[in-house]
CSV table of C-alpha atoms and ligand atoms in Angstrom, one decimal:
chain,number,residue,atom,x,y,z
A,12,MET,CA,97.9,74.2,193.0
A,13,VAL,CA,96.5,77.5,193.4
A,14,ASN,CA,92.9,78.3,193.1
A,15,ALA,CA,90.5,81.3,191.8
A,16,ARG,CA,87.0,82.0,190.9
A,17,LEU,CA,85.9,85.2,188.9
A,18,THR,CA,82.3,86.3,187.6
A,19,ILE,CA,82.4,88.6,184.9
A,20,ASP,CA,78.8,90.1,184.1
A,21,PRO,CA,78.7,93.1,181.2
A,22,HIS,CA,76.5,95.0,183.6
A,23,PHE,CA,78.6,95.5,186.3
A,24,THR,CA,80.7,98.5,184.2
A,25,VAL,CA,83.6,100.7,186.2
A,26,GLY,CA,83.6,103.2,183.3
A,27,LYS,CA,84.9,103.8,179.4
A,28,VAL,CA,88.1,102.5,178.9
A,29,ASN,CA,90.2,106.1,176.8
A,30,ARG,CA,92.3,105.4,174.4
A,31,ARG,CA,94.8,107.5,176.5
A,32,LEU,CA,95.2,105.0,178.6
A,33,PHE,CA,97.8,103.5,176.2
A,34,GLY,CA,100.1,106.5,176.2
A,35,SER,CA,103.8,106.6,176.7
A,36,PHE,CA,106.4,108.8,177.0
A,37,VAL,CA,109.6,109.9,175.4
A,38,GLU,CA,111.8,112.1,177.2
A,39,HIS,CA,115.2,113.6,175.9
A,40,LEU,CA,116.8,111.5,177.9
A,41,GLY,CA,119.9,109.1,177.2
A,42,ARG,CA,119.3,106.8,173.5
A,43,CYS,CA,115.5,107.7,173.5
A,44,VAL,CA,115.6,110.2,171.0
A,45,TYR,CA,119.0,110.3,169.5
A,46,ASP,CA,120.2,106.5,168.9
A,47,GLY,CA,116.7,105.4,169.6
A,48,ILE,CA,113.7,106.9,167.2
A,49,TYR,CA,116.0,108.7,165.6
A,50,GLU,CA,119.5,107.8,164.0
A,51,PRO,CA,119.7,109.0,160.2
A,52,GLY,CA,122.8,106.5,159.2
A,53,HIS,CA,120.8,103.4,160.1
A,54,SER,CA,119.8,101.4,157.5
A,55,THR,CA,116.0,101.8,157.8
A,56,ALA,CA,116.3,104.9,158.5
A,57,ASP,CA,113.9,107.2,156.1
A,58,ALA,CA,114.5,110.6,154.7
A,59,ASP,CA,113.9,112.4,158.1
A,60,GLY,CA,116.7,110.3,159.7
A,61,PHE,CA,113.9,108.4,161.6
A,62,ARG,CA,114.5,104.7,161.9
A,63,GLU,CA,111.5,102.5,160.3
A,64,ASP,CA,112.2,99.6,162.3
A,65,VAL,CA,111.3,101.4,165.3
A,66,ILE,CA,108.4,103.2,163.5
A,67,ALA,CA,107.0,99.9,163.0
A,68,LEU,CA,107.2,98.2,166.9
A,69,VAL,CA,105.7,101.3,168.1
A,70,LYS,CA,102.6,101.1,165.9
A,71,GLU,CA,102.9,97.2,166.6
A,72,LEU,CA,102.5,98.3,170.3
A,73,GLY,CA,99.4,100.3,169.9
A,74,VAL,CA,100.5,103.8,171.8
A,75,SER,CA,97.9,106.4,172.1
A,76,ALA,CA,99.1,110.0,173.2
A,77,ILE,CA,102.8,110.6,173.6
A,78,ARG,CA,103.7,113.1,176.5
A,79,TYR,CA,107.1,115.0,175.2
A,80,PRO,CA,110.0,116.4,176.1
A,81,GLY,CA,110.0,115.4,179.7
A,82,GLY,CA,110.5,114.4,182.5
A,83,ASN,CA,113.3,115.8,184.1
A,84,PHE,CA,114.6,117.8,181.0
A,85,VAL,CA,111.7,119.9,180.8
A,86,SER,CA,112.5,121.8,183.7
A,87,GLY,CA,115.6,123.3,182.0
A,88,PHE,CA,114.2,122.8,178.5
A,89,ARG,CA,114.1,126.0,176.2
A,90,TRP,CA,111.1,125.1,173.5
A,91,GLU,CA,112.5,127.9,171.0
A,92,ASP,CA,116.1,126.1,171.1
A,93,SER,CA,114.3,123.3,169.3
A,94,VAL,CA,112.8,124.9,166.3
A,95,GLY,CA,114.2,126.4,163.5
A,96,PRO,CA,116.8,125.8,161.1
A,97,VAL,CA,119.2,122.8,162.6
A,98,ALA,CA,122.0,124.3,162.1
A,99,ASP,CA,121.6,127.3,164.0
A,100,ARG,CA,120.3,125.2,167.0
A,101,PRO,CA,122.2,125.9,169.9
A,102,ARG,CA,123.9,122.7,171.9
A,103,ARG,CA,122.5,123.1,175.9
A,104,LEU,CA,123.6,121.3,178.9
A,105,ASP,CA,120.7,119.2,180.2
A,106,LEU,CA,121.5,119.6,183.9
A,107,ALA,CA,118.9,116.6,184.8
A,108,TRP,CA,120.9,114.1,183.0
A,109,HIS,CA,123.9,115.4,182.8
A,110,SER,CA,124.3,115.1,179.1
A,111,THR,CA,124.4,117.8,175.8
A,112,GLU,CA,121.1,118.3,174.3
A,113,THR,CA,121.9,119.1,170.7
A,114,ASN,CA,118.6,120.4,169.5
A,115,GLU,CA,118.4,118.1,166.4
A,116,VAL,CA,115.1,116.9,166.9
A,117,GLY,CA,112.7,119.4,168.2
A,118,LEU,CA,109.2,119.7,168.0
A,119,HIS,CA,108.5,119.6,164.4
A,120,GLU,CA,110.6,116.9,164.1
A,121,PHE,CA,108.5,115.1,166.9
A,122,SER,CA,105.4,116.3,165.6
A,123,ASN,CA,106.5,114.7,162.4
A,124,TRP,CA,108.0,111.7,164.0
A,125,LEU,CA,104.0,111.2,165.7
A,126,GLY,CA,102.2,111.3,162.8
A,127,LYS,CA,104.2,108.2,161.0
A,128,VAL,CA,103.2,106.2,164.1
A,129,ASP,CA,99.7,107.4,164.6
A,130,SER,CA,100.2,109.1,168.0
A,131,GLU,CA,98.7,112.3,169.6
A,132,LEU,CA,101.2,115.1,170.9
A,133,MET,CA,101.0,115.7,174.6
A,134,LEU,CA,103.5,118.4,175.6
A,135,ALA,CA,104.8,119.6,179.0
A,136,ILE,CA,105.7,123.3,179.8
A,137,ASN,CA,109.0,124.3,181.8
A,138,LEU,CA,107.5,125.3,185.3
A,139,GLY,CA,110.6,124.7,187.1
A,140,THR,CA,113.3,127.4,185.4
A,141,ARG,CA,110.8,129.1,183.6
A,142,GLY,CA,106.8,130.4,183.9
A,143,THR,CA,103.8,131.6,182.5
A,144,LEU,CA,105.1,133.6,179.9
A,145,GLU,CA,107.2,130.6,178.0
A,146,ALA,CA,104.2,128.6,178.5
A,147,LEU,CA,102.0,131.0,176.5
A,148,ASP,CA,104.6,131.7,174.1
A,149,ILE,CA,105.0,127.6,173.1
A,150,LEU,CA,101.0,127.6,173.4
A,151,GLU,CA,100.7,130.1,170.8
A,152,TYR,CA,103.4,128.6,168.7
A,153,SER,CA,102.1,125.3,168.6
A,154,ASN,CA,98.4,126.0,168.1
A,155,ILE,CA,97.5,129.7,166.9
A,156,ALA,CA,96.6,129.0,163.1
A,157,SER,CA,98.7,131.7,162.0
A,158,GLY,CA,98.9,136.1,162.1
A,159,THR,CA,100.9,136.4,165.3
A,160,ALA,CA,104.5,136.7,165.7
A,161,LEU,CA,105.3,133.2,167.2
A,162,SER,CA,102.3,131.3,164.8
A,163,ASP,CA,103.8,133.1,161.8
A,164,GLN,CA,107.2,132.4,162.8
A,165,ARG,CA,106.2,128.3,163.1
A,166,VAL,CA,104.7,128.7,159.4
A,167,ALA,CA,108.0,129.8,158.6
A,168,ASN,CA,109.6,127.3,160.3
A,169,GLY,CA,108.0,124.8,158.0
A,170,GLN,CA,104.6,123.9,159.5
A,171,LYS,CA,101.7,126.0,158.0
A,172,ASP,CA,98.8,124.0,160.5
A,173,ALA,CA,98.7,124.5,164.1
A,174,PHE,CA,100.2,121.1,165.9
A,175,GLY,CA,96.6,121.5,167.6
A,176,VAL,CA,98.0,120.3,171.1
A,177,LYS,CA,95.1,119.3,173.1
A,178,MET,CA,96.9,118.1,176.6
A,179,TRP,CA,99.5,120.1,178.2
A,180,CYS,CA,101.2,119.0,181.5
A,181,LEU,CA,101.8,122.1,183.9
A,182,GLY,CA,105.6,121.2,184.6
A,183,ASN,CA,107.0,118.0,186.0
A,184,GLU,CA,107.6,116.7,189.7
A,185,MET,CA,107.7,119.6,191.1
A,186,ASP,CA,107.0,117.9,194.3
A,187,GLY,CA,110.7,116.2,194.2
A,188,PRO,CA,114.1,117.9,195.6
A,189,TRP,CA,115.8,116.3,192.4
A,190,GLN,CA,113.4,118.8,190.2
A,191,LEU,CA,115.2,121.9,188.7
A,192,GLY,CA,113.0,124.7,190.4
A,193,HIS,CA,111.4,122.2,192.7
A,194,ARG,CA,108.8,124.1,194.6
A,195,SER,CA,106.7,123.7,197.6
A,196,ALA,CA,102.8,122.6,197.0
A,197,ASP,CA,101.9,126.5,197.9
A,198,ASP,CA,104.4,128.1,195.4
A,199,TYR,CA,103.4,125.1,192.9
A,200,GLY,CA,99.5,125.4,193.2
A,201,LYS,CA,100.2,129.1,192.7
A,202,ILE,CA,102.0,129.2,189.2
A,203,ALA,CA,100.0,126.2,188.1
A,204,SER,CA,96.8,128.0,188.6
A,205,GLN,CA,98.1,131.0,187.2
A,206,THR,CA,99.5,129.4,184.1
A,207,ALA,CA,96.5,127.4,183.6
A,208,LYS,CA,94.3,130.3,183.9
A,209,ALA,CA,96.4,132.4,180.9
A,210,MET,CA,96.7,129.5,178.9
A,211,ARG,CA,92.6,129.3,178.6
A,212,GLN,CA,92.5,132.9,177.8
A,213,ILE,CA,94.0,131.4,174.5
A,214,ASP,CA,92.2,128.2,174.4
A,215,PRO,CA,89.4,127.3,177.0
A,216,SER,CA,89.2,123.5,175.9
A,217,LEU,CA,92.9,122.7,176.8
A,218,GLU,CA,93.1,119.7,178.9
A,219,LEU,CA,95.1,120.5,181.6
A,220,VAL,CA,97.4,118.4,184.3
A,221,ALA,CA,98.5,119.8,187.6
A,222,CYS,CA,101.6,117.7,189.0
A,223,GLY,CA,100.7,115.4,191.6
A,224,SER,CA,103.2,113.5,193.7
A,225,SER,CA,106.2,111.8,191.9
A,226,SER,CA,105.3,108.6,194.1
A,227,ALA,CA,102.8,108.0,196.7
A,228,HIS,CA,105.8,107.3,199.0
A,229,MET,CA,106.9,110.8,199.0
A,230,PRO,CA,107.2,112.5,202.8
A,231,THR,CA,104.9,115.2,201.0
A,232,PHE,CA,102.3,112.8,199.5
A,233,GLY,CA,98.6,113.3,200.0
A,234,GLU,CA,98.9,116.8,201.4
A,235,TRP,CA,101.2,117.6,198.4
A,236,GLU,CA,97.4,117.0,195.9
A,237,ARG,CA,95.4,118.7,198.3
A,238,VAL,CA,97.2,122.0,198.5
A,239,VAL,CA,97.8,121.9,195.1
A,240,LEU,CA,94.4,121.2,194.2
A,241,THR,CA,93.0,123.6,196.5
A,242,HIS,CA,95.0,126.2,194.5
A,243,THR,CA,94.0,125.1,190.9
A,244,TYR,CA,90.4,122.8,191.0
A,245,ASP,CA,88.8,125.3,188.7
A,246,ASP,CA,91.9,125.4,186.2
A,247,VAL,CA,92.7,122.1,185.6
A,248,ASP,CA,91.2,118.8,184.6
A,249,TYR,CA,93.6,116.1,185.8
A,250,ILE,CA,96.0,115.7,189.0
A,251,SER,CA,99.3,113.3,187.7
A,252,CYS,CA,100.5,110.2,189.5
A,253,HIS,CA,103.8,108.5,188.9
A,254,ALA,CA,105.2,105.6,190.1
A,255,TYR,CA,108.1,102.7,189.5
A,256,TYR,CA,108.2,99.7,190.8
A,257,GLU,CA,111.4,97.3,191.0
A,258,GLU,CA,112.3,94.1,193.0
A,259,LYS,CA,114.2,94.8,195.9
A,260,ASN,CA,116.4,92.5,198.2
A,261,GLY,CA,115.3,89.5,196.3
A,262,ASP,CA,111.5,89.8,197.4
A,263,LEU,CA,110.0,88.7,194.5
A,264,GLY,CA,106.8,88.2,196.3
A,265,SER,CA,106.3,91.6,197.0
A,266,PHE,CA,107.3,92.9,194.0
A,267,LEU,CA,104.6,90.8,192.3
A,268,ALA,CA,102.2,92.4,194.2
A,269,SER,CA,103.4,95.6,192.9
A,270,ALA,CA,99.6,96.7,191.7
A,271,VAL,CA,98.4,96.6,195.3
A,272,ASP,CA,100.4,99.9,195.8
A,273,MET,CA,99.2,101.3,192.7
A,274,ASP,CA,95.8,100.2,193.2
A,275,HIS,CA,96.4,102.2,197.1
A,276,PHE,CA,97.8,105.4,195.2
A,277,ILE,CA,95.1,105.5,192.7
A,278,GLU,CA,92.2,105.3,195.5
A,279,THR,CA,94.4,107.4,197.7
A,280,VAL,CA,94.7,110.6,195.1
A,281,VAL,CA,90.9,110.1,194.1
A,282,ALA,CA,89.6,110.4,197.7
A,283,THR,CA,92.0,113.5,198.2
A,284,ALA,CA,90.7,115.2,194.9
A,285,ASP,CA,87.2,114.1,196.1
A,286,HIS,CA,88.0,116.0,199.5
A,287,VAL,CA,88.7,119.2,197.6
A,288,LYS,CA,86.1,119.2,195.5
A,289,ALA,CA,83.7,119.0,198.7
A,290,VAL,CA,85.5,121.6,200.6
A,291,LEU,CA,84.9,124.0,197.4
A,292,GLY,CA,81.5,122.7,196.9
A,293,SER,CA,82.3,122.2,192.9
A,294,GLU,CA,80.7,120.0,190.6
A,295,LYS,CA,83.3,119.2,188.6
A,296,THR,CA,85.7,116.3,189.1
A,297,ILE,CA,89.1,116.1,188.7
A,298,ASN,CA,90.4,112.8,187.0
A,299,ILE,CA,93.7,111.4,187.1
A,300,SER,CA,96.8,111.4,184.1
A,301,PHE,CA,98.8,108.6,185.3
A,302,ASP,CA,101.8,110.2,183.3
A,303,GLU,CA,104.8,107.6,184.3
A,304,TRP,CA,104.4,104.2,185.4
A,305,ASN,CA,106.4,101.2,184.8
A,306,VAL,CA,109.4,99.0,186.4
A,307,TRP,CA,112.5,100.8,186.9
A,308,TYR,CA,115.6,99.4,188.6
A,309,LEU,CA,116.0,102.9,190.4
A,310,ASP,CA,118.5,101.5,192.9
A,311,ARG,CA,120.7,100.3,189.9
A,312,TYR,CA,120.5,104.0,188.8
A,313,HIS,CA,121.5,105.5,191.7
A,314,GLN,CA,124.5,103.1,192.0
A,315,VAL,CA,125.6,102.8,188.4
A,316,ASP,CA,123.9,105.2,185.5
A,317,LYS,CA,124.7,108.3,186.7
A,318,ILE,CA,127.2,110.6,184.9
A,319,GLU,CA,129.4,113.3,186.8
A,320,GLY,CA,132.0,115.6,186.2
A,321,VAL,CA,132.1,119.1,185.2
A,322,ASP,CA,133.8,118.3,182.1
A,323,ASN,CA,131.9,115.4,181.3
A,324,TRP,CA,128.3,116.1,179.2
A,325,PRO,CA,127.9,113.6,176.8
A,326,VAL,CA,125.3,113.4,174.0
A,327,ALA,CA,122.6,110.5,174.4
A,328,PRO,CA,124.7,108.3,176.6
A,329,ARG,CA,123.2,104.7,177.7
A,330,LEU,CA,121.1,105.6,180.8
A,331,LEU,CA,118.3,104.1,182.4
A,332,GLU,CA,118.7,100.8,179.7
A,333,ASP,CA,116.7,98.5,182.2
A,334,SER,CA,116.8,95.0,180.7
A,335,TYR,CA,113.0,94.0,181.8
A,336,SER,CA,112.6,89.8,182.8
A,337,VAL,CA,109.3,87.9,182.6
A,338,ALA,CA,108.8,88.6,186.0
A,339,ASP,CA,109.1,92.2,185.1
A,340,ALA,CA,106.5,92.3,182.8
A,341,VAL,CA,104.1,90.2,184.8
A,342,VAL,CA,104.1,93.4,186.9
A,343,PHE,CA,103.8,95.8,184.2
A,344,GLY,CA,100.7,93.6,183.0
A,345,ASN,CA,99.4,93.8,186.3
A,346,LEU,CA,100.1,97.6,186.8
A,347,LEU,CA,98.0,98.0,183.3
A,348,ILE,CA,95.3,95.7,185.0
A,349,SER,CA,95.4,98.1,188.1
A,350,LEU,CA,95.2,101.2,185.5
A,351,LEU,CA,92.0,99.7,184.0
A,352,ARG,CA,90.3,98.6,187.2
A,353,HIS,CA,90.4,102.5,187.7
A,354,ALA,CA,89.1,103.2,184.5
A,355,ASP,CA,86.5,105.6,185.3
A,356,ARG,CA,89.1,108.2,187.2
A,357,VAL,CA,92.5,107.4,185.6
A,358,THR,CA,91.5,108.7,182.5
A,359,SER,CA,95.0,108.7,180.5
A,360,ALA,CA,98.1,107.0,181.5
A,361,SER,CA,101.7,107.2,180.0
A,362,LEU,CA,104.3,104.2,180.1
A,363,ALA,CA,107.6,105.6,181.2
A,364,GLN,CA,108.9,105.5,178.6
A,365,LEU,CA,109.2,104.4,174.8
A,366,VAL,CA,112.3,103.1,173.4
A,367,ASN,CA,116.1,102.4,174.8
A,368,VAL,CA,115.1,104.3,178.1
A,369,ILE,CA,113.4,101.6,180.6
A,370,ALA,CA,111.5,101.1,177.2
A,371,PRO,CA,109.5,98.0,175.8
A,372,ILE,CA,111.3,98.5,172.7
A,373,MET,CA,115.5,98.5,172.4
A,374,THR,CA,117.7,99.4,169.5
A,375,GLU,CA,121.3,99.3,168.8
A,376,PRO,CA,123.5,102.0,166.7
A,377,ASP,CA,123.7,100.1,163.3
A,378,GLY,CA,122.1,97.0,164.7
A,379,PRO,CA,118.4,95.6,165.6
A,380,ALA,CA,115.7,96.9,167.4
A,381,TRP,CA,113.9,94.6,169.5
A,382,ARG,CA,110.9,93.8,172.0
A,383,GLN,CA,111.3,93.8,175.5
A,384,THR,CA,109.2,91.4,177.7
A,385,THR,CA,107.0,94.2,178.6
A,386,PHE,CA,106.2,95.0,175.2
A,387,PHE,CA,103.9,92.3,175.1
A,388,PRO,CA,101.6,92.4,177.7
A,389,PHE,CA,101.2,96.2,176.9
A,390,ALA,CA,100.8,95.4,173.1
A,391,VAL,CA,98.0,92.5,173.8
A,392,THR,CA,96.1,95.1,176.6
A,393,SER,CA,96.2,97.6,173.7
A,394,ARG,CA,94.6,96.1,171.3
A,395,LEU,CA,92.2,94.1,173.2
A,396,ALA,CA,91.0,96.6,176.1
A,397,THR,CA,88.3,98.1,174.2
A,398,GLY,CA,84.8,99.5,175.4
A,399,GLU,CA,84.1,99.7,179.4
A,400,ALA,CA,86.4,98.2,182.4
A,401,LEU,CA,84.1,95.8,184.4
A,402,SER,CA,84.1,95.2,187.8
A,403,VAL,CA,84.9,91.3,188.1
A,404,LYS,CA,84.3,89.6,191.0
A,405,LEU,CA,87.1,87.6,192.3
A,406,GLU,CA,88.0,85.1,194.8
A,407,ALA,CA,91.6,83.5,195.1
A,408,ASP,CA,93.8,82.0,197.2
A,409,SER,CA,96.3,84.5,198.8
A,410,TYR,CA,100.1,85.0,200.3
A,411,GLU,CA,101.8,86.9,202.7
A,412,THR,CA,104.0,89.8,201.5
A,413,ALA,CA,106.9,91.3,203.4
A,414,GLY,CA,105.6,94.8,201.3
A,415,TYR,CA,101.8,94.4,201.4
A,416,GLY,CA,100.7,91.8,203.8
A,417,VAL,CA,98.3,89.5,202.3
A,418,VAL,CA,97.4,89.7,199.0
A,419,PRO,CA,95.4,87.5,196.5
A,420,LEU,CA,97.5,85.3,194.3
A,421,ILE,CA,95.5,85.9,191.2
A,422,ASP,CA,94.8,89.3,189.9
A,423,ALA,CA,92.4,90.1,187.1
A,424,VAL,CA,90.3,92.6,185.2
A,425,ALA,CA,87.8,92.4,182.4
A,426,THR,CA,86.6,94.6,179.4
A,427,HIS,CA,83.7,94.5,177.1
A,428,ASP,CA,83.2,96.0,174.1
A,429,ARG,CA,79.2,96.2,173.4
A,430,GLU,CA,80.1,97.5,169.9
A,431,THR,CA,81.7,94.6,168.8
A,432,GLY,CA,80.4,92.0,171.3
A,433,LEU,CA,84.5,91.3,172.6
A,434,THR,CA,85.0,90.8,176.0
A,435,SER,CA,88.8,90.9,177.5
A,436,VAL,CA,90.4,89.3,180.3
A,437,PHE,CA,93.4,90.0,181.7
A,438,LEU,CA,95.0,87.9,184.6
A,439,VAL,CA,97.7,87.4,186.1
A,440,ASN,CA,99.4,84.4,188.6
A,441,ARG,CA,101.8,85.7,191.4
A,442,SER,CA,102.4,82.7,192.5
A,443,GLN,CA,106.0,81.5,192.4
A,444,THR,CA,105.4,77.8,192.6
A,445,ASP,CA,102.2,76.6,191.5
A,446,ALA,CA,100.2,76.8,188.8
A,447,ALA,CA,96.6,78.4,189.1
A,448,THR,CA,93.3,77.0,188.2
A,449,VAL,CA,90.9,80.2,187.7
A,450,THR,CA,87.3,79.0,186.9
A,451,ILE,CA,85.5,81.9,185.3
A,452,ASP,CA,81.8,82.5,185.2
A,453,THR,CA,80.7,83.7,181.5
A,454,ALA,CA,77.1,83.0,182.2
A,455,ALA,CA,76.0,86.9,182.2
A,456,LEU,CA,77.5,86.9,178.8
A,457,GLY,CA,75.5,84.2,177.1
A,458,GLY,CA,77.8,81.8,174.9
A,459,VAL,CA,81.3,82.4,174.2
A,460,ALA,CA,84.0,81.2,172.3
A,461,VAL,CA,87.8,82.0,172.9
A,462,LEU,CA,89.4,83.6,170.1
A,463,GLU,CA,92.6,84.1,171.4
A,464,ALA,CA,94.5,82.9,175.1
A,465,LEU,CA,97.4,84.4,175.2
A,466,THR,CA,100.2,83.9,178.1
A,467,LEU,CA,103.3,85.2,179.2
A,468,ALA,CA,105.5,82.6,181.3
A,469,ASP,CA,108.9,81.1,181.3
A,470,ASP,CA,110.5,78.2,183.2
A,471,ASP,CA,113.2,81.3,184.0
A,472,VAL,CA,111.4,83.8,185.5
A,473,TYR,CA,114.7,86.0,184.9
A,474,ALA,CA,115.1,85.3,181.2
A,475,LYS,CA,115.2,88.5,179.2
A,476,ASN,CA,115.4,89.1,175.4
A,477,VAL,CA,118.8,90.9,174.9
A,478,LEU,CA,121.2,91.6,172.0
A,479,GLY,CA,122.4,88.6,170.8
A,480,ASP,CA,119.3,87.0,172.1
A,481,THR,CA,116.0,89.2,171.0
A,482,GLU,CA,113.7,86.9,171.0
A,483,ARG,CA,114.2,84.4,173.7
A,484,VAL,CA,110.8,85.5,175.4
A,485,GLY,CA,107.4,85.8,173.7
A,486,LEU,CA,103.7,84.9,173.8
A,487,ALA,CA,102.4,81.5,173.8
A,488,GLU,CA,99.1,80.6,172.9
A,489,SER,CA,97.2,78.6,175.8
A,490,ASP,CA,96.3,75.8,175.5
A,491,SER,CA,94.7,75.3,178.8
A,492,VAL,CA,91.5,76.7,178.2
A,493,GLU,CA,88.4,74.6,178.9
A,494,LEU,CA,84.7,75.7,178.0
A,495,GLY,CA,82.2,74.4,180.4
A,496,GLU,CA,78.5,75.4,180.9
A,497,GLY,CA,78.2,78.8,181.5
A,498,THR,CA,82.1,78.9,182.5
A,499,LEU,CA,85.7,79.1,181.1
A,500,THR,CA,88.3,77.5,183.1
A,501,VAL,CA,91.9,78.4,182.5
A,502,THR,CA,95.4,77.5,183.9
A,503,LEU,CA,98.0,79.8,184.6
A,504,PRO,CA,101.9,79.0,185.0
A,505,PRO,CA,103.5,80.3,188.0
A,506,VAL,CA,104.5,84.1,187.4
A,507,SER,CA,102.4,84.7,184.5
A,508,TRP,CA,100.7,87.1,182.5
A,509,THR,CA,97.4,85.8,180.5
A,510,ALA,CA,94.9,87.6,178.0
A,511,LEU,CA,92.0,86.0,177.0
A,512,SER,CA,89.5,87.5,174.1
A,513,LEU,CA,86.1,86.0,174.2
A,514,ARG,CA,82.8,86.9,171.7
B,65,LIG,O1,111.2,108.9,183.4
B,65,LIG,C1,112.3,108.7,183.8
B,65,LIG,C2,112.1,110.0,184.9
B,65,LIG,O2,111.3,109.8,185.8
B,65,LIG,C3,111.7,111.1,184.6
B,65,LIG,O3,112.5,112.3,183.7
B,65,LIG,C4,111.3,111.7,185.4
B,65,LIG,O4,109.8,112.6,185.6
B,65,LIG,C5,110.9,110.8,186.2
B,65,LIG,O5,111.5,111.1,187.9
């Protein structure tokens, strides 16, 4: 049996939980858009061709802002292709994913869809193969009410009101050699600064994100952030982080501790941003937009999914359609714990991605839409983590990992909402063999009742929801919570994720 003790005090606040932490990402990649959110022939399609079964699941997931249209795709994207009469839109080669982009769904259609799922638009601009002028053009088209060439074009294209996009990513993963238009930190820092300054001449209140590293394991990690922020510190509000995790070589123990790596990533980027702040003598603080995070079997993509051939440019091919296990969902829930633990500095995050492509929601053409295992921790955390994130005191047994050394077997975070009086606790048990008894000291909360206790676990940690068996894995009400005098004891099954809601 694993043992742990957790103390929760609503006075020990880390920072406000920003709703934008529960953002996601829709890229024109594989079947995320076409045959994903959009399938005009589907039995649930609405008058605009969007699947209503998918809309219902996205709403249930509780997604705040959605980053669009890429990703690697954006570095070859000409935004003008995606507006105007659909029949006139060009078909283009998408070099990032070796596909054909039909542009049937573009800026207007996607914005319309966002209204149906109650999410905010977060746009990425192309700083790979394009520059400042095209960034200004899409900003004018999107955000100016009317009376200029591009804003009037938007109105003529059927959108009277400006889209009013607040948050803009200045390119995507510009540190990555795979990126179209990949640049050095110095070159990217200069163009990002110039573009941000120009965009702010249109609207100083925009929230701008400079590209950080595409992983903490890039050879340029750390130095990239320092150089880029030295150029852009006064011009941007956020630096981005991207991280994907997978089980490698059967080492489940290390994989289950992936959040240790995410913690380190965030803390290193915060330290680097604050170093630049000190050097520049700035009063301003740069926060993190963790705008790509997930479990992704990238090794598999490199070996199997990639499309090649000069004459082979399919429309909406099946790409990156990872199927997630219970173990994946436990790691995923733990990554959310890491994001919440850093809520003071991670004020925006985007789960990459949303439908079919490394996604919590899967669909089949002419068939069902279903929840992957990762759907559950996201939906519950998005619903319950409100108010402020708390710094919890955790003492837990530990284990040795090849990847991260000795790490705790239990990880946890809590949130407290002063307005509703609701306290939520999110926990994982990383042990592959033992259940864990966690004693939670709740004395500082006064008397509490347990409103909800939900657990994700399975005897088979590799169980998945797949076509033909779409409800194999789900949440269970935990019956192992015991209330004591100022304490709460909960038993966590091996390899499990649990959420408690208390008041
Ligand atoms: O999310 C899939 C891809 O991962 C994105 O296009 C890219 O930004 C990242 O490398």
